Coordinates of C-alpha atoms in Angstrom, one line a residue:
T1 CA -50.8 47.6 29.5
F2 CA -50.7 51.3 31.1
H3 CA -54.7 51.7 30.2
S4 CA -56.2 48.4 31.2
K5 CA -54.3 47.7 34.7
Y6 CA -54.4 51.2 35.4
C7 CA -57.5 52.3 34.2
N8 CA -60.0 49.8 34.5
N9 CA -58.4 47.7 38.5
M10 CA -57.8 51.5 40.5
K11 CA -61.5 51.3 42.1
K12 CA -60.5 47.8 43.0
Y13 CA -57.1 49.0 44.4
I14 CA -59.1 51.5 46.2
L15 CA -61.0 48.8 47.8
L16 CA -58.5 46.2 48.8
L17 CA -55.5 48.4 48.9
T18 CA -54.9 46.8 52.8
T19 CA -55.2 43.3 51.5
M20 CA -52.2 44.6 49.4
G21 CA -49.6 45.5 51.6
L22 CA -46.4 44.5 51.8
M23 CA -46.4 42.2 54.8
T24 CA -42.3 41.1 55.5
S25 CA -41.2 40.5 59.4
C26 CA -40.5 44.1 59.2
F27 CA -43.5 45.6 58.5
D28 CA -46.8 44.9 60.8
L29 CA -49.8 45.5 58.4
D30 CA -53.1 44.9 60.0
Q31 CA -55.7 43.7 57.7
Y32 CA -59.2 45.8 57.6
P33 CA -62.2 43.8 56.9
H34 CA -63.5 43.7 53.3
D35 CA -66.7 44.1 54.2
K36 CA -66.8 47.4 56.1
L37 CA -64.3 49.2 53.4
S38 CA -65.7 52.3 51.5
S39 CA -64.3 55.6 50.2
E40 CA -66.1 56.8 53.2
T41 CA -64.4 54.9 55.7
F42 CA -60.3 54.4 54.0
W43 CA -58.0 57.2 54.2
K44 CA -59.0 58.4 57.5
T45 CA -56.4 57.7 60.0
E46 CA -52.5 56.7 60.0
T47 CA -53.4 53.4 59.8
H48 CA -55.3 53.6 56.7
A49 CA -52.5 56.1 55.4
H50 CA -49.7 53.0 56.1
Q51 CA -51.6 50.6 54.5
G52 CA -51.5 52.6 51.5
M53 CA -47.8 53.1 51.4
M54 CA -47.4 49.1 51.7
S55 CA -49.3 48.9 48.7
V56 CA -46.9 50.8 46.9
Y57 CA -44.3 48.9 48.2
N58 CA -46.0 45.5 47.3
Q59 CA -45.8 46.3 43.5
M60 CA -42.4 45.4 43.8
K61 CA -43.0 42.0 44.1
R62 CA -44.4 41.5 41.1
E63 CA -42.6 38.8 38.6
N64 CA -42.0 42.1 35.9
A65 CA -41.5 45.2 38.4
F66 CA -39.4 44.0 40.3
G67 CA -40.1 40.7 41.4
T68 CA -37.8 38.3 39.7
Y69 CA -35.3 41.0 39.1
F70 CA -32.5 39.0 39.1
R71 CA -33.5 37.2 35.7
R72 CA -32.9 41.0 34.1
D73 CA -28.8 39.4 33.7
G74 CA -30.0 37.1 31.8
L75 CA -30.5 39.7 29.1
G76 CA -27.1 40.4 29.5
D77 CA -23.9 38.4 29.0
I78 CA -23.3 37.1 32.3
A79 CA -26.3 34.8 32.4
W80 CA -28.9 33.7 30.4
D81 CA -33.1 33.6 31.5
D82 CA -34.8 30.6 29.3
S83 CA -38.2 31.4 29.6
S84 CA -40.1 34.7 29.0
M85 CA -37.1 36.4 29.0
S86 CA -35.8 34.5 25.8
P87 CA -37.2 36.6 22.6
V88 CA -35.4 39.3 24.0
N89 CA -32.3 37.1 24.0
L90 CA -32.9 35.6 20.1
G91 CA -33.6 39.1 18.8
T92 CA -37.5 37.9 18.0
Y93 CA -39.3 40.3 20.4
T94 CA -41.9 42.6 18.7
D95 CA -43.9 45.1 20.5
R96 CA -46.5 42.5 21.1
S97 CA -44.2 40.4 23.0
N98 CA -45.6 39.8 26.8
V99 CA -42.1 40.6 28.5
I100 CA -42.5 43.7 26.4
Q101 CA -46.2 44.5 27.8
N102 CA -46.1 43.0 31.0
I103 CA -42.8 44.9 32.7
W104 CA -45.1 48.4 30.9
K105 CA -48.1 47.0 32.7
E106 CA -46.2 45.8 36.2
L107 CA -44.0 49.5 36.6
Y108 CA -47.1 51.5 35.6
E109 CA -49.1 49.9 38.2
G110 CA -46.2 51.0 40.5
V111 CA -47.3 54.6 39.6
A112 CA -50.7 54.1 39.6
R113 CA -50.2 53.0 43.3
A114 CA -48.0 55.7 44.4
N115 CA -50.3 58.7 42.8
I116 CA -53.3 56.9 45.2
V117 CA -51.3 58.3 47.7
L118 CA -50.7 61.1 47.0
Q119 CA -53.9 61.8 46.1
N120 CA -55.3 61.1 49.6
V121 CA -52.7 61.6 52.1
D122 CA -53.7 65.1 53.1
N123 CA -57.3 63.3 54.3
V124 CA -55.6 61.1 57.1
D125 CA -55.8 62.9 60.7
M126 CA -52.5 63.3 61.3
S127 CA -49.4 65.7 61.8
E128 CA -48.1 68.0 59.0
E129 CA -44.7 66.2 59.2
L130 CA -46.1 63.0 58.5
K131 CA -48.2 64.0 55.6
T132 CA -45.2 65.2 54.3
Q133 CA -42.9 62.3 54.8
Y134 CA -45.4 59.7 53.1
K135 CA -45.9 61.8 50.2
G136 CA -42.1 61.9 50.2
E137 CA -41.8 58.6 50.1
A138 CA -44.5 57.6 47.4
R139 CA -42.8 60.2 45.5
F140 CA -39.4 57.4 46.1
M141 CA -41.3 54.8 45.0
R142 CA -43.0 56.5 41.9
A143 CA -39.3 57.7 41.0
L144 CA -38.2 54.4 40.9
Y145 CA -41.1 53.2 38.6
Y146 CA -40.8 55.9 36.5
F147 CA -36.5 55.7 36.5
H148 CA -36.9 52.0 35.0
L149 CA -39.7 52.5 32.1
L150 CA -37.1 55.6 31.4
D151 CA -34.5 52.4 31.4
Y152 CA -36.5 50.6 29.0
Y153 CA -38.8 52.5 27.1
G154 CA -37.5 56.1 26.9
G155 CA -39.4 58.3 27.7
V156 CA -43.2 57.6 28.6
P157 CA -46.5 59.6 29.7
L158 CA -46.4 61.1 32.4
Y159 CA -49.5 60.4 35.4
D160 CA -49.3 62.4 38.3
E161 CA -51.6 62.6 41.2
T162 CA -53.4 65.4 39.0
T163 CA -54.9 62.6 37.4
I164 CA -57.8 61.2 39.2
V165 CA -58.3 57.6 37.6
S166 CA -62.1 56.8 38.7
N167 CA -62.6 61.0 36.7
E168 CA -60.8 60.6 33.4
Y169 CA -59.8 56.8 32.8
M170 CA -61.8 57.4 29.3
T171 CA -59.5 60.7 28.4
M172 CA -56.0 59.2 29.6
K173 CA -54.7 59.5 26.5
K174 CA -51.3 61.8 27.2
P175 CA -48.5 61.7 24.5
R176 CA -45.0 61.1 25.5
S177 CA -43.2 62.8 27.4
T178 CA -39.6 63.1 25.8
A179 CA -36.6 61.6 28.0
E180 CA -35.4 64.6 29.6
E181 CA -38.9 65.7 30.8
T182 CA -39.3 61.9 32.1
R183 CA -35.9 62.2 33.9
K184 CA -37.0 65.8 35.2
F185 CA -39.7 64.5 36.4
I186 CA -38.0 61.7 38.0
L187 CA -35.4 63.6 39.6
D188 CA -38.2 66.3 40.9
D189 CA -39.8 63.2 43.0
L190 CA -36.2 63.0 43.9
D191 CA -35.7 65.8 45.7
A192 CA -38.7 65.8 47.0
A193 CA -38.3 62.6 48.9
V194 CA -34.3 63.3 49.8
N195 CA -36.0 66.5 51.7
A196 CA -38.9 64.3 53.7
L197 CA -37.3 60.8 54.0
P198 CA -36.0 60.0 57.4
V199 CA -32.1 58.8 57.4
H200 CA -33.1 55.7 59.6
W201 CA -36.7 54.4 60.6
Q202 CA -37.9 52.9 63.9
Q203 CA -36.5 49.0 63.5
S204 CA -39.9 48.1 63.6
E205 CA -40.2 49.8 60.0
Y206 CA -37.6 48.8 58.5
G207 CA -36.7 47.9 54.5
R208 CA -39.0 51.2 54.3
A209 CA -37.6 54.1 51.8
T210 CA -34.9 56.3 53.4
R211 CA -32.7 59.8 52.9
G212 CA -29.8 57.8 51.5
A213 CA -32.1 55.1 49.0
A214 CA -33.3 58.9 47.9
V215 CA -29.8 60.8 47.3
A216 CA -28.5 56.9 45.7
L217 CA -31.0 56.6 43.2
R218 CA -31.2 60.4 42.2
G219 CA -26.8 59.8 41.6
K220 CA -27.7 56.9 39.5
V221 CA -30.5 58.2 37.5
K222 CA -27.7 61.2 37.0
L223 CA -25.7 58.8 35.8
Y224 CA -27.3 57.2 33.4
N225 CA -27.4 60.9 32.4
K226 CA -23.9 60.7 32.3
D227 CA -24.0 63.9 34.5
Y228 CA -20.9 62.8 36.8
V229 CA -19.7 65.8 38.5
S230 CA -23.7 66.0 40.4
A231 CA -23.9 62.4 40.6
A232 CA -21.2 62.1 42.1
A233 CA -21.9 65.1 44.5
D234 CA -25.0 62.3 45.7
F235 CA -23.0 59.0 45.6
E236 CA -20.2 61.6 47.8
E237 CA -23.0 62.3 50.4
I238 CA -23.1 58.2 50.9
V239 CA -19.8 57.8 50.5
K240 CA -18.4 60.7 52.7
D241 CA -21.7 62.0 55.1
P242 CA -20.0 65.4 54.7
Q243 CA -23.0 66.9 57.2
N244 CA -22.7 63.6 59.6
R245 CA -26.1 62.7 58.8
G246 CA -25.1 59.5 60.2
Y247 CA -25.6 57.3 57.0
G248 CA -23.6 55.0 58.8
Y249 CA -23.3 52.5 55.3
Q250 CA -20.5 50.1 54.9
L251 CA -20.0 47.1 53.0
Y252 CA -20.4 44.1 55.2
P253 CA -17.1 41.9 55.8
D254 CA -18.6 38.1 54.4
Y255 CA -19.8 38.2 50.6
A256 CA -21.9 35.1 51.0
K257 CA -23.4 35.7 53.9
L258 CA -24.5 39.2 52.3
F259 CA -27.4 37.2 50.4
T260 CA -28.7 35.2 53.2
P261 CA -30.8 36.5 56.1
E262 CA -27.8 36.7 57.9
G263 CA -27.3 40.3 55.9
D264 CA -31.1 41.1 55.6
T265 CA -30.6 44.2 57.9
S266 CA -26.9 44.5 57.1
S267 CA -25.6 48.4 56.9
E268 CA -24.9 47.2 53.4
M269 CA -28.1 47.7 52.0
I270 CA -29.5 51.0 51.1
F271 CA -32.9 49.6 49.7
A272 CA -33.7 46.0 49.6
I273 CA -37.4 44.0 49.0
Q274 CA -38.3 43.0 52.3
N275 CA -39.1 39.2 51.9
M276 CA -40.4 35.9 54.2
S277 CA -41.3 32.9 53.9
G278 CA -43.3 30.5 56.3
T279 CA -46.4 28.9 56.6
G280 CA -49.4 31.0 56.0
T281 CA -47.1 33.9 55.9
E282 CA -45.1 32.7 52.4
Y283 CA -44.6 36.8 51.0
G284 CA -40.4 36.3 49.6
M285 CA -39.3 36.0 46.0
P286 CA -38.7 32.7 43.6
F287 CA -34.9 32.2 44.4
S288 CA -35.0 28.8 44.3
L289 CA -37.8 28.4 41.6
Y290 CA -36.0 30.5 39.1
L291 CA -32.4 29.9 39.8
G292 CA -32.4 27.4 42.1
S293 CA -31.9 23.4 40.4
R294 CA -34.2 20.1 40.9
S295 CA -32.1 19.8 44.1
S296 CA -32.4 22.6 45.6
Y297 CA -35.7 23.3 48.1
G298 CA -39.0 22.2 46.5
S299 CA -37.3 21.2 43.8
G300 CA -36.6 24.0 41.2
W301 CA -36.2 25.0 37.3
N302 CA -32.8 26.7 37.0
N303 CA -34.6 29.2 34.3
C304 CA -31.4 31.6 34.8
I305 CA -28.4 30.5 34.4
P306 CA -24.6 31.5 34.5
T307 CA -22.6 31.9 31.6
D308 CA -19.1 31.0 30.9
L309 CA -18.7 34.0 30.1
L310 CA -19.5 35.5 34.2
V311 CA -17.2 31.9 35.3
D312 CA -14.5 33.1 33.0
M313 CA -14.2 36.8 34.5
Y314 CA -13.6 36.1 37.6
E315 CA -9.9 36.4 38.7
N316 CA -7.1 33.8 39.5
R317 CA -6.3 34.9 43.5
D318 CA -3.1 37.0 42.8
G319 CA -4.8 38.9 40.4
T320 CA -4.3 37.5 37.0
K321 CA -6.5 37.2 34.1
F322 CA -7.9 33.5 34.2
N323 CA -7.8 31.8 30.7
W324 CA -8.6 27.8 30.1
E325 CA -5.5 28.2 27.7
D326 CA -2.9 28.3 30.9
H327 CA -4.8 24.9 32.5
F328 CA -5.3 22.4 29.7
P329 CA -3.9 24.1 26.3
G330 CA -6.4 23.9 23.3
F331 CA -9.2 24.0 25.4
T332 CA -11.4 27.2 24.0
T333 CA -11.2 25.3 20.5
D334 CA -11.6 21.6 21.3
K335 CA -15.0 20.4 22.2
A336 CA -13.9 17.2 22.7
L337 CA -11.6 18.1 24.8
Q338 CA -13.8 20.0 27.0
E339 CA -16.0 17.2 27.5
S340 CA -13.3 14.5 28.2
I341 CA -11.7 16.8 31.3
F342 CA -15.1 17.6 32.9
K343 CA -17.7 14.9 32.2
A344 CA -17.8 11.7 34.7
E345 CA -19.5 8.4 34.0
L346 CA -22.8 6.8 36.7
N347 CA -23.3 3.1 37.1
N348 CA -27.1 3.0 38.2
G349 CA -27.6 6.5 39.5
I350 CA -23.9 6.4 41.4
V351 CA -21.0 8.0 39.8
S352 CA -18.5 5.1 38.8
T353 CA -15.8 7.1 37.2
Y354 CA -14.8 10.8 38.0
P355 CA -13.0 12.7 35.4
A356 CA -9.0 12.3 36.1
Q357 CA -8.5 15.4 35.8
K358 CA -11.4 16.1 38.6
D359 CA -8.8 17.4 41.4
K360 CA -7.3 19.8 38.9
I361 CA -10.7 20.7 38.0
R362 CA -11.5 21.9 41.8
A363 CA -8.2 23.4 42.6
I364 CA -8.8 25.5 39.5
Y365 CA -11.8 26.9 40.8
E366 CA -10.5 27.2 44.5
N367 CA -7.3 29.2 43.1
R368 CA -10.1 32.2 41.6
D369 CA -11.8 35.0 43.3
P370 CA -13.4 34.2 46.3
R371 CA -16.8 35.8 44.8
L372 CA -16.8 32.5 42.1
E373 CA -17.5 29.9 44.5
Q374 CA -19.9 32.5 46.9
T375 CA -21.5 33.3 43.7
I376 CA -22.2 30.2 41.7
I377 CA -21.8 26.5 42.3
T378 CA -18.7 25.3 39.9
P379 CA -18.2 21.6 38.5
Y380 CA -17.7 18.5 41.6
A381 CA -18.1 21.3 44.2
Q382 CA -21.0 20.6 47.2
Y383 CA -24.2 22.6 47.6
Y384 CA -26.5 21.8 50.4
G385 CA -29.8 21.2 48.5
C386 CA -32.8 19.3 48.9
N387 CA -34.3 16.1 48.0
G388 CA -38.0 17.8 47.3
T389 CA -37.9 19.5 50.6
T390 CA -35.5 17.3 52.9
P391 CA -32.3 19.1 53.1
K392 CA -29.4 17.0 52.0
M393 CA -25.5 17.4 50.8
M394 CA -25.3 17.5 47.1
E395 CA -22.3 17.1 44.7
F396 CA -22.0 19.1 41.3
V397 CA -21.3 16.0 38.8
L398 CA -21.1 16.6 35.0
A399 CA -22.8 13.2 33.7
S400 CA -25.7 11.9 32.3
G401 CA -28.6 10.8 34.8
T402 CA -27.8 12.7 37.8
N403 CA -30.6 12.9 40.5
E404 CA -31.4 14.4 43.3
N405 CA -32.0 11.2 45.5
N406 CA -28.2 10.1 45.3
G407 CA -27.2 13.4 46.0
Y408 CA -26.0 14.8 43.3
I409 CA -27.3 18.2 41.3
R410 CA -29.7 18.2 39.0
N411 CA -29.9 20.6 36.6
N412 CA -33.4 20.9 35.4
R413 CA -33.1 21.1 31.9
G414 CA -31.0 18.7 31.6
W415 CA -28.0 20.3 30.1
Y416 CA -24.6 21.2 31.8
D417 CA -24.9 24.4 32.5
Y418 CA -23.2 26.3 35.9
L419 CA -26.2 26.7 38.4
W420 CA -27.1 29.7 41.3
R421 CA -25.4 30.1 44.4
K422 CA -26.1 33.5 45.4
F423 CA -29.7 33.9 46.7
V424 CA -30.2 30.2 46.6
P425 CA -31.5 29.1 49.9
E426 CA -29.2 26.0 51.0
G427 CA -31.6 23.1 53.3
D428 CA -34.4 24.4 54.2
M429 CA -32.8 27.3 55.7
N430 CA -33.8 25.9 59.1
G431 CA -37.1 26.1 58.6
M432 CA -37.4 28.9 57.9
I433 CA -38.7 28.6 53.9
S434 CA -42.0 26.9 52.9
N435 CA -42.5 27.0 49.7
R436 CA -40.2 27.4 46.7
E437 CA -42.2 30.7 45.3
H438 CA -41.4 32.6 48.8
T439 CA -37.5 32.7 49.5
P440 CA -36.9 34.6 52.6
I441 CA -33.5 36.5 52.1
N442 CA -34.1 40.1 51.0
Y443 CA -33.0 41.5 47.5
P444 CA -31.0 44.5 47.2
L445 CA -31.4 47.2 44.8
I446 CA -29.3 49.4 45.5
R447 CA -26.1 48.9 48.3
Y448 CA -23.6 50.7 49.4
A449 CA -20.9 48.4 46.8
D450 CA -23.0 49.6 44.0
V451 CA -22.7 53.2 45.1
L452 CA -19.0 53.0 45.5
L453 CA -18.6 51.6 41.9
M454 CA -20.9 54.0 41.0
L455 CA -18.7 57.0 42.1
A456 CA -15.4 55.6 40.8
E457 CA -16.9 55.2 37.7
C458 CA -18.2 58.9 38.0
Y459 CA -14.6 60.3 39.5
N460 CA -13.1 58.5 36.0
E461 CA -14.7 60.5 34.1
Q462 CA -13.6 63.8 35.8
P463 CA -10.2 64.8 34.4
G464 CA -7.3 64.1 37.5
K465 CA -9.7 62.0 39.6
Q466 CA -8.3 58.5 38.1
D467 CA -7.0 57.5 41.4
D468 CA -9.8 58.2 43.5
A469 CA -11.3 55.6 41.6
V470 CA -9.3 53.2 42.0
A471 CA -9.1 53.6 45.8
L472 CA -12.8 52.9 45.4
I473 CA -12.7 50.3 43.3
N474 CA -10.3 48.7 45.7
Q475 CA -12.5 48.8 49.1
V476 CA -14.7 46.6 46.7
R477 CA -11.9 44.2 45.6
Q478 CA -10.7 44.1 49.2
R479 CA -13.5 43.2 51.2
P480 CA -12.7 41.1 53.5
S481 CA -14.1 37.6 52.6
T482 CA -13.3 38.9 49.2
N483 CA -9.6 40.0 50.0
M484 CA -8.3 40.2 46.1
P485 CA -4.8 42.1 45.2
A486 CA -5.6 46.2 45.2
L487 CA -5.4 47.7 41.8
N488 CA -2.0 49.4 41.4
S489 CA -0.1 47.8 43.9
G490 CA 2.9 46.3 42.5
K491 CA 2.1 43.9 40.3
P492 CA 1.9 44.8 36.3
W493 CA -1.5 42.8 35.9
L494 CA -2.9 45.1 38.3
E495 CA -2.1 48.2 36.9
A496 CA -5.0 50.4 35.9
H497 CA -4.1 54.5 34.9
T498 CA -5.6 55.7 31.9
K499 CA -9.2 56.2 32.1
D500 CA -9.9 53.3 29.8
E501 CA -7.8 51.0 32.1
I502 CA -10.0 52.1 34.9
F503 CA -13.1 52.0 33.0
E504 CA -12.4 48.4 32.0
R505 CA -12.2 47.2 35.8
I506 CA -15.1 49.0 36.4
V507 CA -17.2 47.0 33.8
Q508 CA -15.4 43.6 35.2
E509 CA -15.8 44.6 38.5
R510 CA -19.6 45.5 38.6
A511 CA -20.1 42.2 36.5
I512 CA -18.8 39.6 39.4
E513 CA -20.4 42.0 42.5
L514 CA -23.5 42.4 41.4
A515 CA -24.3 39.2 39.4
C516 CA -27.5 38.1 39.7
E517 CA -28.9 41.7 41.0
G518 CA -30.0 42.4 37.9
Q519 CA -27.8 45.5 36.7
R520 CA -25.9 43.9 34.0
F521 CA -28.6 44.5 31.1
S522 CA -28.8 48.5 32.0
D523 CA -25.2 48.8 32.5
L524 CA -23.9 47.6 28.7
R525 CA -26.8 49.4 27.4
R526 CA -26.1 53.0 29.3
W527 CA -22.0 52.3 28.1
G528 CA -22.8 51.5 24.5
L529 CA -21.8 48.1 24.4
G530 CA -24.7 46.2 23.4
E531 CA -23.5 44.9 20.4
K532 CA -19.7 44.7 21.7
K533 CA -20.7 42.1 24.1
L534 CA -24.3 40.9 24.0
N535 CA -24.1 38.8 20.0
F536 CA -22.6 35.4 21.5
M537 CA -23.2 31.9 21.4
Y538 CA -24.2 30.2 24.1
D539 CA -22.8 27.2 26.0
D540 CA -22.5 24.9 28.7
I541 CA -19.4 23.7 30.3
L542 CA -18.9 20.8 28.4
G543 CA -19.0 23.4 25.1
K544 CA -22.0 22.6 23.7
D545 CA -23.6 25.3 21.5
R546 CA -27.5 26.1 23.3
Y547 CA -28.1 30.0 21.8
K548 CA -27.1 32.6 19.9
R549 CA -27.8 36.3 22.3
V550 CA -29.0 38.7 19.8
F551 CA -28.4 42.1 19.6
E552 CA -28.9 44.5 17.5
I553 CA -28.6 49.3 17.6
R554 CA -32.5 49.5 18.0
D555 CA -32.3 47.1 20.9
Y556 CA -30.7 49.9 22.7
L557 CA -34.1 50.7 24.1
W558 CA -37.4 47.9 23.5
P559 CA -40.7 49.0 21.6
I560 CA -43.6 50.4 23.4
P561 CA -46.2 48.3 23.1
A562 CA -48.2 48.0 20.6
V563 CA -51.5 48.1 22.2
E564 CA -50.8 51.4 23.8
F565 CA -50.9 53.3 20.2
E566 CA -54.1 51.8 19.6
R567 CA -55.7 52.7 22.8
N568 CA -54.1 55.8 22.7
S569 CA -53.5 58.0 19.6
E570 CA -52.1 60.8 21.2
L571 CA -49.2 58.5 22.0
G572 CA -46.6 59.7 19.5
Q573 CA -43.7 58.1 17.6
Q574 CA -42.3 54.7 18.3
N575 CA -38.9 54.4 18.9
P576 CA -36.4 53.4 16.5
G577 CA -35.7 50.4 14.5
W578 CA -39.6 49.2 15.8

């Protein structure tokens, strides 16, 4: 909770600040001896300021802040998460559920760390210019944490740098601010950040927040509030760079490689969590653990899995909508037919009989939007995985008893699910990975394709700008490695002219372009599509029902954790329906 984590641990943060920095290949963090730390020795030098700022970034790596943000797609329609997110999916969660409490307190902990920097940076012996820059950086990060609190919970109590926790922790009982007040606070922080942050950092500091990140996040905050004209102005600064600031953002030509170390420092990344791994330097994210299967490095759990709803969203290569009925009449209603089409048979752990339609199955998947095969492991495809930690080529065979020892992908739960390829390590990444909980691939929170699609959304909401919206969508569709047919390029199935038609394209394009990037649940809620899109039966590839996704009107906002009301009698009203 906010009080238990923010208040009781704040003194520890001050003493342990330097050991909590973001240790990546891009940040150089010097360790300060524990026995020499004290309030008299810290916050004196620029090195201290740097270490304190790294502590703010470090909080992003916490599981319930952004450390497993990819699993938030498991709350939407494009993925399913069967672990801590399950109560939300099933509609059984309450204001005491762990996920509700943990996301609240870990985001507030990020706020707390940002406030520490703002409270102390003026005491540091460095130029006023650098102090202003650090303050802008801390305010960007505080805005990021508060924005996600606003997104999930609505208006929240606002604690800024004027709150000195060591003096006030027993009386920190502010009421909830309104959503409008919370949003204004966030935008004020981002205005300050935009004016203080550099367009680029030197290479040794790559990954720190930039002016472009602050402008893009400011636009996103406005977009979520349906302030389309003002949001568009921010996104246009990124896309058009009218002041010639030299942002240089552009789409990376290879979608698949964008989510590997090759794409970590690409010009598409506007703001990303920096990750690394290696013996003694494990500081990545648990992609292999939560997204990978038993046949991924270190043996993953595949808690978060893509749904068949997502897979079926990917168009055919000619841009027509995909439908299994076009290939196997009766497919959608005859579940026995689905099993007969896909299932293989094993003998002593080795495939004895592939499905008769195997070649047709592969052709069906391969004749789709290339992002499908670049994002998801589909049946009878190859995946360069691991048997334990030993690299080995694997085949995704749908049969009972598959095992990585025999070169087959082994689903951890034994179901017949699709599996993620995006972000999941291949082999041992040529020795780069040493721990399944620390995959060294940077994780984008804001990237250029996202900005293009958000700007397209803003244009589509303004009269007469529909063609401009389509042009931006087409940029994303025609990334060189994707090269899908442009909308409005002549074929009737590619036509999109009205506001509603273009909106449907944006909904589709954001789902597949940003799959596994944690955006979908928030998108569906801000569009008011929760009831329409988030009430469904999740079934696996063979058509076997597994879980029922439930969404009610109350779920547009999560409840404020009950323990917060018990600690703070001034907090105010609970969210509607809770």
